[in-house]
XYZ file of C-alpha atoms in Angstrom:
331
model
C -12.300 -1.932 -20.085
C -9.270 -4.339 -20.795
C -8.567 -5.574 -24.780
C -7.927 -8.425 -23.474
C -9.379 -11.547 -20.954
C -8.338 -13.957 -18.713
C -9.990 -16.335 -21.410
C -7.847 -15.542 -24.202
C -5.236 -18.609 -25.560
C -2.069 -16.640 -26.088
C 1.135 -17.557 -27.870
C 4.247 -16.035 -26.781
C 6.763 -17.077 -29.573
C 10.238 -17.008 -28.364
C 8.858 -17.895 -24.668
C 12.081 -19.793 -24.306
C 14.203 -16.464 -24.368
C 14.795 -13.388 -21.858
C 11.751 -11.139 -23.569
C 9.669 -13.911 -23.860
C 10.120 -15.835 -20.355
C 9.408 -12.144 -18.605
C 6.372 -11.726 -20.964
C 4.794 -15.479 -19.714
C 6.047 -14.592 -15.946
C 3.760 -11.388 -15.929
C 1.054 -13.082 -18.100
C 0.439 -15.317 -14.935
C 1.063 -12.904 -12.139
C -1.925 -11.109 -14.128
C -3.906 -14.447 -13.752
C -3.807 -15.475 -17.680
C -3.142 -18.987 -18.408
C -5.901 -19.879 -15.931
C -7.772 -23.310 -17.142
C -10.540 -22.283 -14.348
C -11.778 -19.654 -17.172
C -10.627 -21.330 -19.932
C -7.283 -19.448 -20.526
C -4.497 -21.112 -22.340
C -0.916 -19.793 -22.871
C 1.081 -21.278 -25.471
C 5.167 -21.767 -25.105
C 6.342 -23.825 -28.420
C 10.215 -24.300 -28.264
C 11.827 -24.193 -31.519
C 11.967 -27.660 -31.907
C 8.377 -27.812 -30.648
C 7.469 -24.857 -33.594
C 10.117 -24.039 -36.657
C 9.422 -20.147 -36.835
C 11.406 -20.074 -40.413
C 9.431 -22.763 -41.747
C 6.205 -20.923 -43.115
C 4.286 -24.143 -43.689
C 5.191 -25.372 -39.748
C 3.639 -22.202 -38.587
C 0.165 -22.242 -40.677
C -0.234 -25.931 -39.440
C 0.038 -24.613 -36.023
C -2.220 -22.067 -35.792
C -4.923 -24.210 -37.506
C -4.448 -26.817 -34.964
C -4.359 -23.967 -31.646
C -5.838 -21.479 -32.824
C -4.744 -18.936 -30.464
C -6.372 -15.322 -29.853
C -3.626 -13.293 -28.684
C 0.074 -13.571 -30.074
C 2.858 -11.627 -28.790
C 5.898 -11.971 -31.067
C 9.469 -12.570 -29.118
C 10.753 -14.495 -31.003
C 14.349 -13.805 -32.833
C 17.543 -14.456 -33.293
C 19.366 -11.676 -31.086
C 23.158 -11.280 -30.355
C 25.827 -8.794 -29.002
C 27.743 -6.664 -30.887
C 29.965 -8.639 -32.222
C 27.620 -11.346 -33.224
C 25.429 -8.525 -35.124
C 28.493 -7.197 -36.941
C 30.076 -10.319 -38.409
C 26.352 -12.498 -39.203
C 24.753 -9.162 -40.459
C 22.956 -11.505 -43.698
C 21.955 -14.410 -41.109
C 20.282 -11.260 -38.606
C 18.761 -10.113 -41.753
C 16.958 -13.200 -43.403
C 16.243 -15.139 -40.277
C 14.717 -12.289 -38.352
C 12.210 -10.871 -41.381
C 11.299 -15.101 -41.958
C 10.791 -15.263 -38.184
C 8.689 -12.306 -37.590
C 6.420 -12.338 -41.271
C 5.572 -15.966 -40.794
C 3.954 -15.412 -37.384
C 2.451 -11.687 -38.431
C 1.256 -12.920 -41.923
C -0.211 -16.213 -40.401
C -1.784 -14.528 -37.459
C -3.704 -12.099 -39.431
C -5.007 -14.747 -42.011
C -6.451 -16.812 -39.256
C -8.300 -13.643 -37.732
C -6.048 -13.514 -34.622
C -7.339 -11.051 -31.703
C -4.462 -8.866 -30.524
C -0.693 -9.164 -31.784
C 1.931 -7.647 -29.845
C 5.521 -7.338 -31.787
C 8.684 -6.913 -30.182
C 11.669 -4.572 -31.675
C 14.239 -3.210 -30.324
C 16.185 0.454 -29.737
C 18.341 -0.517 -32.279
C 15.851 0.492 -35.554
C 16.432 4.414 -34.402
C 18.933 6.701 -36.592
C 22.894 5.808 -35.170
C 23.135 9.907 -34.553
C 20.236 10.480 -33.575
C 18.409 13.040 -31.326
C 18.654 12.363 -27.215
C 16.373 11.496 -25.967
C 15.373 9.685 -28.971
C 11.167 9.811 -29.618
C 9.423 7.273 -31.770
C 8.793 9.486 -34.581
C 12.208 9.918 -34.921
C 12.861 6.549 -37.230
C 13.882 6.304 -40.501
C 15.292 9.963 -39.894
C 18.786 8.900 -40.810
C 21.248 6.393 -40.994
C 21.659 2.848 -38.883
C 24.607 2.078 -36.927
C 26.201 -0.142 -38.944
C 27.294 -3.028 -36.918
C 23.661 -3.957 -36.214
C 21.842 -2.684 -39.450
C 20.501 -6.250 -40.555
C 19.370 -7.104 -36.992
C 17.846 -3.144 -37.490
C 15.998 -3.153 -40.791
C 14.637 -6.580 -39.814
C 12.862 -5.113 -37.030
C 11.875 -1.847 -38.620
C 10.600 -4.239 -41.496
C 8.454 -6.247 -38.753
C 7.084 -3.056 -36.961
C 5.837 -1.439 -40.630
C 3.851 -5.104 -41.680
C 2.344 -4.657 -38.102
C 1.321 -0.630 -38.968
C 0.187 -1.282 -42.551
C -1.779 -4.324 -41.597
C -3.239 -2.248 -39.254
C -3.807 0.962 -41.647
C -4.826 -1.601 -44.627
C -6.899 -4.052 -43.008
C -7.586 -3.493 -39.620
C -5.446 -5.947 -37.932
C -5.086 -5.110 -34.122
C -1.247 -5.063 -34.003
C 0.741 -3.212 -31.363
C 5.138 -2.962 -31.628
C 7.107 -1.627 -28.435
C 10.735 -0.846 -29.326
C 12.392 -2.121 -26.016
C 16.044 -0.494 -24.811
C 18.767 -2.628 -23.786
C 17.364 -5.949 -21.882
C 19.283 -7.420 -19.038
C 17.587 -10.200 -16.559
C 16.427 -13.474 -16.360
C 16.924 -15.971 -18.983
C 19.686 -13.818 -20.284
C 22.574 -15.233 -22.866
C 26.466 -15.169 -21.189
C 28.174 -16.761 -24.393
C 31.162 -15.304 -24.188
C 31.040 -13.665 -27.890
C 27.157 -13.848 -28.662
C 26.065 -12.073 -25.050
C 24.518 -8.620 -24.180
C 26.740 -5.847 -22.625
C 25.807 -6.338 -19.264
C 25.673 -10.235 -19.878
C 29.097 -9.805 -21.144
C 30.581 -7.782 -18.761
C 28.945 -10.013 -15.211
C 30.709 -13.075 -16.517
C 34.265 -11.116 -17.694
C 34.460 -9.945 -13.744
C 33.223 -12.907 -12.365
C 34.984 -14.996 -13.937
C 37.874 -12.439 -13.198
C 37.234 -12.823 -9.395
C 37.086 -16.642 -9.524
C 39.990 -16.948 -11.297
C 42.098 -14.501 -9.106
C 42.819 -12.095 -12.270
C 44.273 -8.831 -11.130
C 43.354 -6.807 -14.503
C 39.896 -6.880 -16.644
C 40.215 -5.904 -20.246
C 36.364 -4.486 -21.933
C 35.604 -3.360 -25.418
C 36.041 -0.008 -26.733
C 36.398 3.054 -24.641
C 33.528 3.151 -22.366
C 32.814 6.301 -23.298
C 29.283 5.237 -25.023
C 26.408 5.726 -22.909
C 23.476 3.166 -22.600
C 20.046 2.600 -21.346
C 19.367 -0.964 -19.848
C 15.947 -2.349 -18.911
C 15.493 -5.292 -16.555
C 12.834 -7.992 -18.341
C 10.759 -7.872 -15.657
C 9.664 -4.872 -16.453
C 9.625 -5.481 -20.403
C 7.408 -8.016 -19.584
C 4.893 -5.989 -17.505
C 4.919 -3.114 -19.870
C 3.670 -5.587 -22.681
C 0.988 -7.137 -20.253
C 0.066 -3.290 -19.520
C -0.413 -2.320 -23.399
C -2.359 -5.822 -24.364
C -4.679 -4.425 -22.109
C -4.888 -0.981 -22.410
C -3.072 0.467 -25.406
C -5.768 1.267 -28.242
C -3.963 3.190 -30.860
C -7.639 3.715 -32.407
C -8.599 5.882 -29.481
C -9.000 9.340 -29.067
C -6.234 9.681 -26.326
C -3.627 7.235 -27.695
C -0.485 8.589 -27.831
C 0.067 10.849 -30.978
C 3.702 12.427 -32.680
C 4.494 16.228 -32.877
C 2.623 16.214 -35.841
C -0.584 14.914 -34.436
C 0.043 10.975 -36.311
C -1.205 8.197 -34.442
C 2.105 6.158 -33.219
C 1.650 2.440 -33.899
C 4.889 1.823 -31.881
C 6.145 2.461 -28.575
C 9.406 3.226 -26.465
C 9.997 0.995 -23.585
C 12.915 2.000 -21.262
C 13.703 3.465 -17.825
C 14.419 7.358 -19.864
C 18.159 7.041 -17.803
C 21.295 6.007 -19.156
C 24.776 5.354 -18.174
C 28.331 5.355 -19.552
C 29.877 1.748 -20.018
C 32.396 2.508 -18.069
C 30.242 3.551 -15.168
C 28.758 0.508 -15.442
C 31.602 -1.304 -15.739
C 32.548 0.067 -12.324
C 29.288 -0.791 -10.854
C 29.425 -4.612 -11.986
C 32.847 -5.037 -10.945
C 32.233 -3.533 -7.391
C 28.834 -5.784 -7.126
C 30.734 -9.151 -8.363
C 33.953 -8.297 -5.532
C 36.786 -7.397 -8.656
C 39.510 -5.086 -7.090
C 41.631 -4.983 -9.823
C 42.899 -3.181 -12.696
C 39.985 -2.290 -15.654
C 41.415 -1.643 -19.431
C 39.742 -0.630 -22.310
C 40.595 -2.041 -25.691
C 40.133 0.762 -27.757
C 40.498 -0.911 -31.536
C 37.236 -2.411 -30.490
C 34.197 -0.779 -31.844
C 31.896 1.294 -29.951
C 28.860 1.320 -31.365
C 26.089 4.200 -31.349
C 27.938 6.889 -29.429
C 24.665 7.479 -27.179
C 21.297 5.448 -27.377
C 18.297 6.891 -24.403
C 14.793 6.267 -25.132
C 11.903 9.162 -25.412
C 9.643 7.172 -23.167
C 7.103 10.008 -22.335
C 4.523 8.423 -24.760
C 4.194 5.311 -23.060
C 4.369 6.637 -19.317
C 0.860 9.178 -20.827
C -1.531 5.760 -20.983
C -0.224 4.550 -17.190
C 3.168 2.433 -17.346
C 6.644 2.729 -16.068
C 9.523 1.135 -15.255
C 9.615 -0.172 -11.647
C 13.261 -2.064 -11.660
C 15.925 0.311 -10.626
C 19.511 -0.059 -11.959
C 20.986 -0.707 -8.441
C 18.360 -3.457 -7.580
C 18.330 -5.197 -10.902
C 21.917 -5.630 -11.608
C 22.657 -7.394 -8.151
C 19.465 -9.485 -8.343
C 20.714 -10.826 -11.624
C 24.370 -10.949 -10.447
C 23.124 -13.003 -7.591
C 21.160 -15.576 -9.911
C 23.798 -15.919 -12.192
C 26.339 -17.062 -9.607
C 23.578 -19.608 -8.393
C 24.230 -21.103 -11.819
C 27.535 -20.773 -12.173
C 28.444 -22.735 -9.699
């Protein structure tokens, strides 16, 4: 039996970004949404709904009151954004994500669903990492207020749970890439980054492509799409009050889990395969007083693949689908 119905009013907060879009796209291939059967899905912009602004957020829950709340919604960046706006990662993300938990569970919400990210595990920590590996050791620093937001956000959801019963769910997503993604050149993701350096590159005729660091670090990247399904799948099926839900070496319930593809790939292998996909014949150089980052970061994701889901989006087919779409708008 689902946890959830095609009658359920669900807000997706941050519906506007890459998480969020993929989470409404699979909400209505799953037939949510539907006004035949009374479904409603709520998509505030920020200017439609101030997340920050506590009293903005109560007033809008009294007046929708929804059922189900999946929580998208933050401010997100690339490395170097994270590493020089570490306070404004910090503060905005743990207003953004308490005002919707705390407000949810004081009007009696039905299911929340939070969203972290990869990002909250140790910076050396074991490959491939498991869930019950956090808080086992230090953050990479270049992302640690973007990092103890989240981790911050995923233990309100557990002790709200563990305290007062509050259905809350957290999936710690890998690397996103997709749909709705940000190509600013110095706020982007890596492979957001690194389509529009060799595109741009090819339109402009460049013979040589300079990239961050060494390329030595190796990555796991998930296309939205299948973010997106995996938190339609758990809103419907994950009960971490059951007798089979996924447990920890130790035999703990888990109250988060891994979402990824359990591959990786070296940034300069993928470097390679973006540059061959966008046409760039040239010369690749790595700028190697640039920081790297966590020197390895694959996700454990055996815990989510025991209650039914996984990844469906390979590599290959995602990168030059989203390639594709992003020189539809570039031009």
């Amino acid at each position: 039996m689902k946890k959830i119905s095609p009658e359920e009013s669900i807000l997706i907060a941050g519906a506007r970004g890459m998480a969020g879009s993929a989470v409404y796209r699979n909400l209505i291939n799953s037939g949510y949404g539907n006004k035949k059967y009374g479904g409603k899905i709520f998509t505030p912009s920020s200017k439609e709904l101030n997340y920050l602004d506590i009293f903005s957020v109560e007033e809008w829950f009294k007046e929708n009151n929804p059922s189900v709340v999946v929580v998208a919604a933050a401010k997100v960046g690339g490395i170097l954004a994270n590493s020089t706006q570490q306070a404004d990662f910090l503060l905005q993300n743990i207003k953004i994500q308490t005002n919707i938990i705390e407000t949810a569970w004081k009007n009696k919400v039905k299911r929340l669903l939070f969203l972290g990210s990869s990002c909250i595990y140790p910076k050396f920590c074991q490959q491939p990492i498991k869930e019950e590996y956090l808080l086992d050791g230090a953050l990479e620093k270049t992302n640690e207020g973007y990092a103890i937001a989240k981790i911050t956000g995923l233990k309100l959801c557990e002790n709200l749970r563990d305290q007062y019963g509050f259905d809350t769910l957290s999936l710690m997503p890998t690397n996103l890439y997709g749909p709705g993604d940000n190509y600013h050149p110095k706020n982007s993701h890596v492979i957001a980054a690194l389509i529009k350096k060799f595109h741009d590159a090819v339109l402009n005729k460049e013979k040589t492509v300079t990239c961050w660091g060494s390329g030595l670090p190796r990555r796991e990247f998930l296309h939205a799409d299948d973010l997106g399904a995996a938190v339609v799948f758990c809103l419907e099926h994950w009960d971490p009050s059951s007798r089979d839900a996924p447990m920890d070496s130790n035999g703990h319930v888990l109250n988060h889990l891994n979402v990824g593809t359990g591959t990786d790939i070296s940034i300069k292998e993928l470097s390679l395969k973006i540059a061959s996909i966008t046409g760039f014949k040239g010369d690749i150089f790595w700028d190697k007083s640039k920081p790297d980052g966590t020197p390895r970061k694959l996700l454990n994701i055996s815990k989510i693949k025991s209650i039914g889901w996984s990844p469906k989006v390979t590599l290959k087919e995602g990168l030059s689908k989203t390639i594709v779409k992003y020189k539809e708008q570039a031009y």
